[in-house]
Amino acid sequence: LEIVRRTMNPKVGNLFKGNSGRYNFEGSGPDGSYQDMRLSAIGGIVSLPGSADQALHADCPHLFEHATLPAHYINAFTPGCSAHPSVGCTAFIHESHKIEFTARYLGQEDKVAIGDNHEEVFEYLVRPQLDLGDVLLFDCRTLHFGLANASKDVGRPLLYCNMTHAWFHDPKNWDTHHPIFVGSTTLSM
């Protein structure tokens, strides 16, 4: 959590001392403390055997379109099984959390959707190989996709948790809850 707090609240010199608006809403003022964060419930995703590549996407938009601001929404995930050579991982496009990067490589008028063919961004492809106990943190503005699971019988589960500034709201991903087990909160074996 300390890494996430520092990433979401970078300090540049003594500029934080000028943030007088932090006296409002029962705040402590510009004392250099971190802004509050909110943690999501823990979720899970499973890449089943035979799954294809996921579409290239970002989990959230930039807040403003004039500059890249510090992260406001960070995802942490950890694999639920050991790495396997035929089971794809999650791939990321390095630097794509910056609006300047995506404007340069994806902002062309003939390419109106992320799903269009954008070979030039794949020069920046990173494929972290995670094993049990590893945790990966990424800015949710980063372009990424799950790679295909070419195995015949190995699923790739992962657990994730999202962390946002307390003021940020993500209605698309978090306002609709779909329980796995309808009508019961406990399981009988």
Short mmCIF file of N, CA, C and O in Angstrom, two decimals, residues 41-144:
data_model
loop_
_atom_site.label_atom_id
_atom_site.label_comp_id
_atom_site.label_asym_id
_atom_site.label_seq_id
_atom_site.Cartn_x
_atom_site.Cartn_y
_atom_site.Cartn_z
N ALA A 41 -13.28 -4.67 -3.63
CA ALA A 41 -13.34 -6.07 -3.21
C ALA A 41 -12.33 -6.86 -4.06
O ALA A 41 -11.95 -6.43 -5.14
N ILE A 42 -11.91 -8.00 -3.57
CA ILE A 42 -11.01 -8.85 -4.34
C ILE A 42 -11.83 -9.56 -5.40
O ILE A 42 -12.91 -10.08 -5.13
N GLY A 43 -11.32 -9.54 -6.61
CA GLY A 43 -11.99 -10.20 -7.72
C GLY A 43 -11.10 -11.27 -8.31
O GLY A 43 -9.93 -11.41 -7.93
N GLY A 44 -11.63 -12.01 -9.24
CA GLY A 44 -10.87 -13.06 -9.88
C GLY A 44 -11.20 -13.17 -11.35
O GLY A 44 -12.31 -12.85 -11.78
N ILE A 45 -10.22 -13.60 -12.12
CA ILE A 45 -10.39 -13.84 -13.55
C ILE A 45 -9.69 -15.17 -13.85
O ILE A 45 -8.63 -15.44 -13.30
N VAL A 46 -10.29 -15.97 -14.71
CA VAL A 46 -9.67 -17.23 -15.10
C VAL A 46 -9.58 -17.28 -16.62
O VAL A 46 -10.57 -17.07 -17.32
N SER A 47 -8.38 -17.53 -17.14
CA SER A 47 -8.18 -17.77 -18.56
C SER A 47 -8.27 -19.28 -18.75
O SER A 47 -7.41 -20.03 -18.30
N LEU A 48 -9.33 -19.72 -19.39
CA LEU A 48 -9.56 -21.16 -19.57
C LEU A 48 -8.72 -21.71 -20.71
O LEU A 48 -8.34 -20.97 -21.63
N PRO A 49 -8.44 -23.02 -20.69
CA PRO A 49 -7.71 -23.63 -21.80
C PRO A 49 -8.40 -23.33 -23.13
O PRO A 49 -9.62 -23.39 -23.24
N GLY A 50 -7.62 -22.93 -24.12
CA GLY A 50 -8.16 -22.61 -25.44
C GLY A 50 -8.61 -21.16 -25.60
O GLY A 50 -9.03 -20.77 -26.68
N SER A 51 -8.52 -20.35 -24.54
CA SER A 51 -8.91 -18.94 -24.64
C SER A 51 -8.01 -18.20 -25.62
O SER A 51 -6.80 -18.42 -25.66
N ALA A 52 -8.60 -17.30 -26.39
CA ALA A 52 -7.85 -16.49 -27.36
C ALA A 52 -7.27 -15.25 -26.68
O ALA A 52 -7.58 -14.97 -25.51
N ASP A 53 -6.44 -14.50 -27.41
CA ASP A 53 -5.94 -13.23 -26.90
C ASP A 53 -7.11 -12.32 -26.58
O ASP A 53 -8.10 -12.26 -27.32
N GLN A 54 -7.00 -11.58 -25.51
CA GLN A 54 -7.99 -10.57 -25.16
C GLN A 54 -7.72 -9.35 -26.04
O GLN A 54 -6.62 -9.16 -26.55
N ALA A 55 -8.71 -8.50 -26.23
CA ALA A 55 -8.52 -7.27 -26.99
C ALA A 55 -7.64 -6.30 -26.19
O ALA A 55 -7.72 -6.24 -24.96
N LEU A 56 -6.82 -5.54 -26.89
CA LEU A 56 -6.00 -4.51 -26.27
C LEU A 56 -6.93 -3.45 -25.68
O LEU A 56 -7.85 -2.98 -26.35
N HIS A 57 -6.70 -3.08 -24.42
CA HIS A 57 -7.61 -2.12 -23.76
C HIS A 57 -6.93 -1.47 -22.56
O HIS A 57 -5.90 -1.93 -22.10
N ALA A 58 -7.54 -0.41 -22.08
CA ALA A 58 -7.18 0.21 -20.81
C ALA A 58 -8.41 0.07 -19.92
O ALA A 58 -9.54 0.06 -20.41
N ASP A 59 -8.22 -0.03 -18.61
CA ASP A 59 -9.34 -0.23 -17.71
C ASP A 59 -10.07 1.07 -17.36
O ASP A 59 -11.20 1.02 -16.87
N CYS A 60 -9.43 2.21 -17.56
CA CYS A 60 -10.09 3.49 -17.28
C CYS A 60 -9.50 4.57 -18.16
O CYS A 60 -8.39 4.44 -18.67
N PRO A 61 -10.24 5.66 -18.34
CA PRO A 61 -9.73 6.77 -19.15
C PRO A 61 -8.85 7.72 -18.33
O PRO A 61 -8.79 7.63 -17.10
N HIS A 62 -8.20 8.62 -19.05
CA HIS A 62 -7.49 9.72 -18.39
C HIS A 62 -8.54 10.68 -17.83
O HIS A 62 -9.61 10.85 -18.41
N LEU A 63 -8.24 11.31 -16.71
CA LEU A 63 -9.17 12.26 -16.12
C LEU A 63 -9.27 13.53 -16.95
O LEU A 63 -10.34 14.12 -17.07
N PHE A 64 -8.14 13.97 -17.49
CA PHE A 64 -8.09 15.19 -18.29
C PHE A 64 -7.27 14.90 -19.54
O PHE A 64 -6.46 13.99 -19.55
N GLU A 65 -7.47 15.69 -20.57
CA GLU A 65 -6.80 15.43 -21.84
C GLU A 65 -5.73 16.45 -22.19
O GLU A 65 -5.31 16.53 -23.32
N HIS A 66 -5.27 17.22 -21.20
CA HIS A 66 -4.24 18.22 -21.47
C HIS A 66 -2.86 17.78 -20.98
O HIS A 66 -1.86 18.36 -21.38
N ALA A 67 -2.81 16.76 -20.12
CA ALA A 67 -1.52 16.31 -19.58
C ALA A 67 -1.71 14.97 -18.89
O ALA A 67 -2.82 14.60 -18.51
N THR A 68 -0.62 14.24 -18.74
CA THR A 68 -0.67 13.00 -17.98
C THR A 68 -0.47 13.33 -16.51
O THR A 68 0.55 13.90 -16.12
N LEU A 69 -1.45 13.01 -15.72
CA LEU A 69 -1.39 13.23 -14.27
C LEU A 69 -0.93 11.96 -13.58
O LEU A 69 -0.93 10.88 -14.19
N PRO A 70 -0.56 12.03 -12.31
CA PRO A 70 -0.22 10.80 -11.58
C PRO A 70 -1.40 9.83 -11.57
O PRO A 70 -2.56 10.22 -11.78
N ALA A 71 -1.11 8.59 -11.31
CA ALA A 71 -2.15 7.55 -11.29
C ALA A 71 -3.23 7.87 -10.27
O ALA A 71 -2.94 8.37 -9.19
N HIS A 72 -4.45 7.58 -10.64
CA HIS A 72 -5.59 7.72 -9.73
C HIS A 72 -6.27 6.38 -9.50
O HIS A 72 -7.16 6.26 -8.68
N TYR A 73 -5.85 5.35 -10.26
CA TYR A 73 -6.51 4.05 -10.25
C TYR A 73 -5.44 3.01 -10.56
O TYR A 73 -4.88 2.97 -11.66
N ILE A 74 -5.10 2.19 -9.59
CA ILE A 74 -4.04 1.18 -9.74
C ILE A 74 -4.62 -0.20 -9.47
O ILE A 74 -5.41 -0.39 -8.55
N ASN A 75 -4.24 -1.15 -10.29
CA ASN A 75 -4.67 -2.53 -10.14
C ASN A 75 -3.49 -3.34 -9.60
O ASN A 75 -2.36 -3.16 -10.04
N ALA A 76 -3.78 -4.22 -8.67
CA ALA A 76 -2.78 -5.18 -8.18
C ALA A 76 -3.32 -6.57 -8.49
O ALA A 76 -4.48 -6.86 -8.21
N PHE A 77 -2.50 -7.40 -9.11
CA PHE A 77 -2.95 -8.79 -9.28
C PHE A 77 -1.84 -9.77 -9.00
O PHE A 77 -0.67 -9.44 -9.04
N THR A 78 -2.28 -10.98 -8.69
CA THR A 78 -1.35 -12.05 -8.36
C THR A 78 -1.87 -13.34 -8.99
O THR A 78 -3.08 -13.59 -8.99
N PRO A 79 -0.99 -14.15 -9.57
CA PRO A 79 -1.44 -15.39 -10.20
C PRO A 79 -1.87 -16.42 -9.16
O PRO A 79 -1.35 -16.45 -8.04
N GLY A 80 -2.81 -17.24 -9.54
CA GLY A 80 -3.30 -18.30 -8.67
C GLY A 80 -2.67 -19.65 -8.96
O GLY A 80 -3.09 -20.66 -8.41
N CYS A 81 -1.69 -19.67 -9.86
CA CYS A 81 -0.99 -20.93 -10.16
C CYS A 81 0.41 -20.60 -10.66
O CYS A 81 0.71 -19.46 -11.01
N SER A 82 1.26 -21.59 -10.70
CA SER A 82 2.62 -21.41 -11.21
C SER A 82 2.58 -21.15 -12.70
O SER A 82 1.66 -21.56 -13.40
N ALA A 83 3.60 -20.46 -13.19
CA ALA A 83 3.71 -20.17 -14.62
C ALA A 83 3.78 -21.48 -15.41
O ALA A 83 4.33 -22.47 -14.94
N HIS A 84 3.20 -21.48 -16.60
CA HIS A 84 3.19 -22.65 -17.48
C HIS A 84 3.50 -22.15 -18.89
O HIS A 84 2.93 -21.14 -19.32
N PRO A 85 4.37 -22.83 -19.64
CA PRO A 85 4.80 -22.31 -20.94
C PRO A 85 3.70 -22.09 -21.97
O PRO A 85 3.79 -21.21 -22.80
N SER A 86 2.63 -22.86 -21.92
CA SER A 86 1.59 -22.70 -22.94
C SER A 86 0.41 -21.84 -22.47
O SER A 86 -0.53 -21.62 -23.21
N VAL A 87 0.49 -21.36 -21.23
CA VAL A 87 -0.58 -20.51 -20.70
C VAL A 87 -0.10 -19.07 -20.75
O VAL A 87 0.89 -18.71 -20.13
N GLY A 88 -0.78 -18.26 -21.53
CA GLY A 88 -0.38 -16.86 -21.70
C GLY A 88 -0.50 -16.05 -20.42
O GLY A 88 -1.25 -16.39 -19.51
N CYS A 89 0.24 -14.96 -20.37
CA CYS A 89 0.20 -14.05 -19.23
C CYS A 89 -0.54 -12.78 -19.65
O CYS A 89 -1.14 -12.73 -20.72
N THR A 90 -0.50 -11.77 -18.84
CA THR A 90 -1.04 -10.47 -19.24
C THR A 90 0.11 -9.66 -19.81
O THR A 90 1.18 -9.56 -19.20
N ALA A 91 -0.10 -9.10 -20.99
CA ALA A 91 0.92 -8.29 -21.66
C ALA A 91 0.55 -6.82 -21.54
O ALA A 91 -0.64 -6.47 -21.54
N PHE A 92 1.55 -5.97 -21.45
CA PHE A 92 1.35 -4.53 -21.28
C PHE A 92 2.11 -3.76 -22.35
O PHE A 92 3.15 -4.22 -22.83
N ILE A 93 1.61 -2.58 -22.69
CA ILE A 93 2.32 -1.68 -23.60
C ILE A 93 3.01 -0.63 -22.73
O ILE A 93 2.36 0.23 -22.13
N HIS A 94 4.35 -0.74 -22.63
CA HIS A 94 5.16 0.16 -21.81
C HIS A 94 4.95 1.61 -22.25
O HIS A 94 4.93 1.89 -23.45
N GLU A 95 4.77 2.51 -21.30
CA GLU A 95 4.58 3.95 -21.50
C GLU A 95 3.16 4.33 -21.91
O GLU A 95 2.85 5.51 -22.05
N SER A 96 2.27 3.35 -22.14
CA SER A 96 0.93 3.67 -22.66
C SER A 96 0.00 4.29 -21.63
O SER A 96 -1.11 4.69 -21.96
N HIS A 97 0.44 4.43 -20.38
CA HIS A 97 -0.37 5.14 -19.39
C HIS A 97 -0.30 6.65 -19.62
O HIS A 97 -1.07 7.40 -19.04
N LYS A 98 0.61 7.08 -20.47
CA LYS A 98 0.78 8.50 -20.77
C LYS A 98 -0.09 8.89 -21.96
O LYS A 98 -0.02 8.26 -23.02
N ILE A 99 -0.89 9.93 -21.80
CA ILE A 99 -1.79 10.35 -22.87
C ILE A 99 -1.00 10.79 -24.11
O ILE A 99 -1.46 10.60 -25.24
N GLU A 100 0.20 11.30 -23.91
CA GLU A 100 1.03 11.70 -25.04
C GLU A 100 1.42 10.48 -25.89
O GLU A 100 1.47 10.56 -27.12
N PHE A 101 1.69 9.36 -25.23
CA PHE A 101 2.05 8.12 -25.93
C PHE A 101 0.86 7.62 -26.77
O PHE A 101 1.01 7.35 -27.96
N THR A 102 -0.30 7.51 -26.15
CA THR A 102 -1.45 6.97 -26.89
C THR A 102 -1.92 7.93 -27.97
O THR A 102 -2.38 7.49 -29.02
N ALA A 103 -1.77 9.25 -27.77
CA ALA A 103 -2.11 10.20 -28.83
C ALA A 103 -1.18 10.00 -30.03
O ALA A 103 -1.61 10.03 -31.18
N ARG A 104 0.10 9.77 -29.74
CA ARG A 104 1.08 9.59 -30.82
C ARG A 104 0.84 8.31 -31.62
O ARG A 104 0.87 8.30 -32.84
N TYR A 105 0.60 7.20 -30.89
CA TYR A 105 0.51 5.91 -31.58
C TYR A 105 -0.91 5.47 -31.92
O TYR A 105 -1.10 4.66 -32.82
N LEU A 106 -1.89 5.95 -31.20
CA LEU A 106 -3.26 5.48 -31.44
C LEU A 106 -4.21 6.59 -31.84
O LEU A 106 -5.37 6.33 -32.15
N GLY A 107 -3.76 7.83 -31.84
CA GLY A 107 -4.64 8.96 -32.10
C GLY A 107 -4.79 9.33 -33.55
O GLY A 107 -5.26 10.41 -33.87
N GLN A 108 -4.40 8.46 -34.45
CA GLN A 108 -4.52 8.75 -35.88
C GLN A 108 -5.97 8.59 -36.32
O GLN A 108 -6.66 7.68 -35.88
N GLU A 109 -6.43 9.49 -37.18
CA GLU A 109 -7.84 9.48 -37.58
C GLU A 109 -8.27 8.20 -38.27
O GLU A 109 -9.42 7.81 -38.21
N ASP A 110 -7.34 7.51 -38.95
CA ASP A 110 -7.72 6.27 -39.65
C ASP A 110 -7.79 5.08 -38.69
O ASP A 110 -8.19 4.00 -39.08
N LYS A 111 -7.40 5.29 -37.43
CA LYS A 111 -7.46 4.23 -36.43
C LYS A 111 -8.35 4.72 -35.30
O LYS A 111 -7.90 5.37 -34.38
N VAL A 112 -9.62 4.43 -35.41
CA VAL A 112 -10.59 5.03 -34.49
C VAL A 112 -10.85 4.19 -33.26
O VAL A 112 -11.49 4.64 -32.33
N ALA A 113 -10.37 2.98 -33.21
CA ALA A 113 -10.62 2.12 -32.05
C ALA A 113 -9.34 1.39 -31.67
O ALA A 113 -8.50 1.11 -32.53
N ILE A 114 -9.21 1.08 -30.41
CA ILE A 114 -8.02 0.35 -29.95
C ILE A 114 -7.92 -0.99 -30.66
O ILE A 114 -6.86 -1.48 -30.92
N GLY A 115 -9.05 -1.57 -31.03
CA GLY A 115 -9.04 -2.86 -31.70
C GLY A 115 -8.49 -2.83 -33.11
O GLY A 115 -8.21 -3.85 -33.70
N ASP A 116 -8.33 -1.63 -33.70
CA ASP A 116 -7.75 -1.54 -35.03
C ASP A 116 -6.29 -1.98 -34.99
O ASP A 116 -5.68 -2.09 -33.94
N ASN A 117 -5.70 -2.18 -36.15
CA ASN A 117 -4.34 -2.69 -36.25
C ASN A 117 -3.32 -1.61 -35.89
O ASN A 117 -3.19 -0.62 -36.60
N HIS A 118 -2.61 -1.77 -34.80
CA HIS A 118 -1.65 -0.78 -34.32
C HIS A 118 -0.30 -1.45 -34.08
O HIS A 118 0.18 -1.48 -32.95
N GLU A 119 0.33 -1.97 -35.11
CA GLU A 119 1.58 -2.70 -34.94
C GLU A 119 2.67 -1.89 -34.25
O GLU A 119 3.48 -2.42 -33.50
N GLU A 120 2.69 -0.58 -34.48
CA GLU A 120 3.78 0.23 -33.92
C GLU A 120 3.81 0.23 -32.40
O GLU A 120 4.87 0.35 -31.81
N VAL A 121 2.67 0.05 -31.73
CA VAL A 121 2.71 0.02 -30.26
C VAL A 121 3.29 -1.28 -29.73
O VAL A 121 3.77 -1.33 -28.60
N PHE A 122 3.28 -2.33 -30.53
CA PHE A 122 3.77 -3.61 -30.06
C PHE A 122 5.29 -3.66 -29.90
O PHE A 122 5.83 -4.59 -29.33
N GLU A 123 6.00 -2.63 -30.39
CA GLU A 123 7.43 -2.50 -30.09
C GLU A 123 7.63 -2.30 -28.59
O GLU A 123 8.71 -2.56 -28.07
N TYR A 124 6.60 -1.83 -27.91
CA TYR A 124 6.68 -1.52 -26.48
C TYR A 124 6.05 -2.62 -25.62
O TYR A 124 5.82 -2.43 -24.44
N LEU A 125 5.81 -3.78 -26.20
CA LEU A 125 5.15 -4.88 -25.50
C LEU A 125 6.05 -5.46 -24.40
O LEU A 125 7.23 -5.72 -24.62
N VAL A 126 5.45 -5.63 -23.21
CA VAL A 126 6.14 -6.23 -22.07
C VAL A 126 5.28 -7.39 -21.59
O VAL A 126 4.06 -7.25 -21.45
N ARG A 127 5.91 -8.54 -21.35
CA ARG A 127 5.19 -9.74 -20.89
C ARG A 127 5.78 -10.22 -19.57
O ARG A 127 6.61 -11.12 -19.55
N PRO A 128 5.36 -9.64 -18.46
CA PRO A 128 5.91 -10.08 -17.18
C PRO A 128 5.54 -11.53 -16.89
O PRO A 128 4.39 -11.92 -17.05
N GLN A 129 6.52 -12.32 -16.50
CA GLN A 129 6.29 -13.71 -16.14
C GLN A 129 6.17 -13.79 -14.62
O GLN A 129 7.15 -13.65 -13.92
N LEU A 130 4.96 -13.99 -14.13
CA LEU A 130 4.71 -14.02 -12.70
C LEU A 130 4.57 -15.45 -12.21
O LEU A 130 4.05 -16.30 -12.92
N ASP A 131 5.01 -15.67 -10.99
CA ASP A 131 4.86 -16.98 -10.37
C ASP A 131 4.07 -16.81 -9.08
O ASP A 131 3.80 -15.68 -8.65
N LEU A 132 3.71 -17.90 -8.45
CA LEU A 132 2.97 -17.83 -7.20
C LEU A 132 3.68 -16.91 -6.20
O LEU A 132 4.90 -17.00 -6.05
N GLY A 133 2.93 -16.02 -5.58
CA GLY A 133 3.49 -15.10 -4.61
C GLY A 133 3.90 -13.76 -5.19
O GLY A 133 4.12 -12.80 -4.46
N ASP A 134 4.03 -13.67 -6.52
CA ASP A 134 4.35 -12.39 -7.16
C ASP A 134 3.11 -11.51 -7.20
O ASP A 134 1.98 -12.01 -7.30
N VAL A 135 3.30 -10.21 -7.14
CA VAL A 135 2.21 -9.24 -7.27
C VAL A 135 2.64 -8.21 -8.30
O VAL A 135 3.76 -7.73 -8.28
N LEU A 136 1.74 -7.89 -9.21
CA LEU A 136 2.01 -6.89 -10.23
C LEU A 136 1.07 -5.71 -10.00
O LEU A 136 -0.14 -5.91 -9.79
N LEU A 137 1.62 -4.50 -10.00
CA LEU A 137 0.83 -3.28 -9.88
C LEU A 137 0.89 -2.56 -11.22
O LEU A 137 1.96 -2.45 -11.82
N PHE A 138 -0.27 -2.05 -11.70
CA PHE A 138 -0.22 -1.23 -12.91
C PHE A 138 -1.28 -0.14 -12.88
O PHE A 138 -2.34 -0.28 -12.30
N ASP A 139 -0.93 0.98 -13.50
CA ASP A 139 -1.82 2.11 -13.68
C ASP A 139 -2.92 1.66 -14.65
O ASP A 139 -2.63 1.14 -15.73
N CYS A 140 -4.17 1.83 -14.27
CA CYS A 140 -5.28 1.30 -15.08
C CYS A 140 -5.47 2.03 -16.40
O CYS A 140 -6.30 1.62 -17.22
N ARG A 141 -4.70 3.08 -16.66
CA ARG A 141 -4.71 3.73 -17.97
C ARG A 141 -3.79 3.00 -18.95
O ARG A 141 -3.79 3.29 -20.14
N THR A 142 -2.99 2.05 -18.46
CA THR A 142 -2.04 1.32 -19.28
C THR A 142 -2.76 0.35 -20.21
O THR A 142 -3.62 -0.41 -19.78
N LEU A 143 -2.39 0.37 -21.48
CA LEU A 143 -2.95 -0.59 -22.44
C LEU A 143 -2.40 -1.98 -22.12
O LEU A 143 -1.20 -2.14 -21.89
N HIS A 144 -3.28 -2.96 -22.12
CA HIS A 144 -2.87 -4.33 -21.79
C HIS A 144 -3.88 -5.31 -22.37
O HIS A 144 -4.95 -4.93 -22.83
#
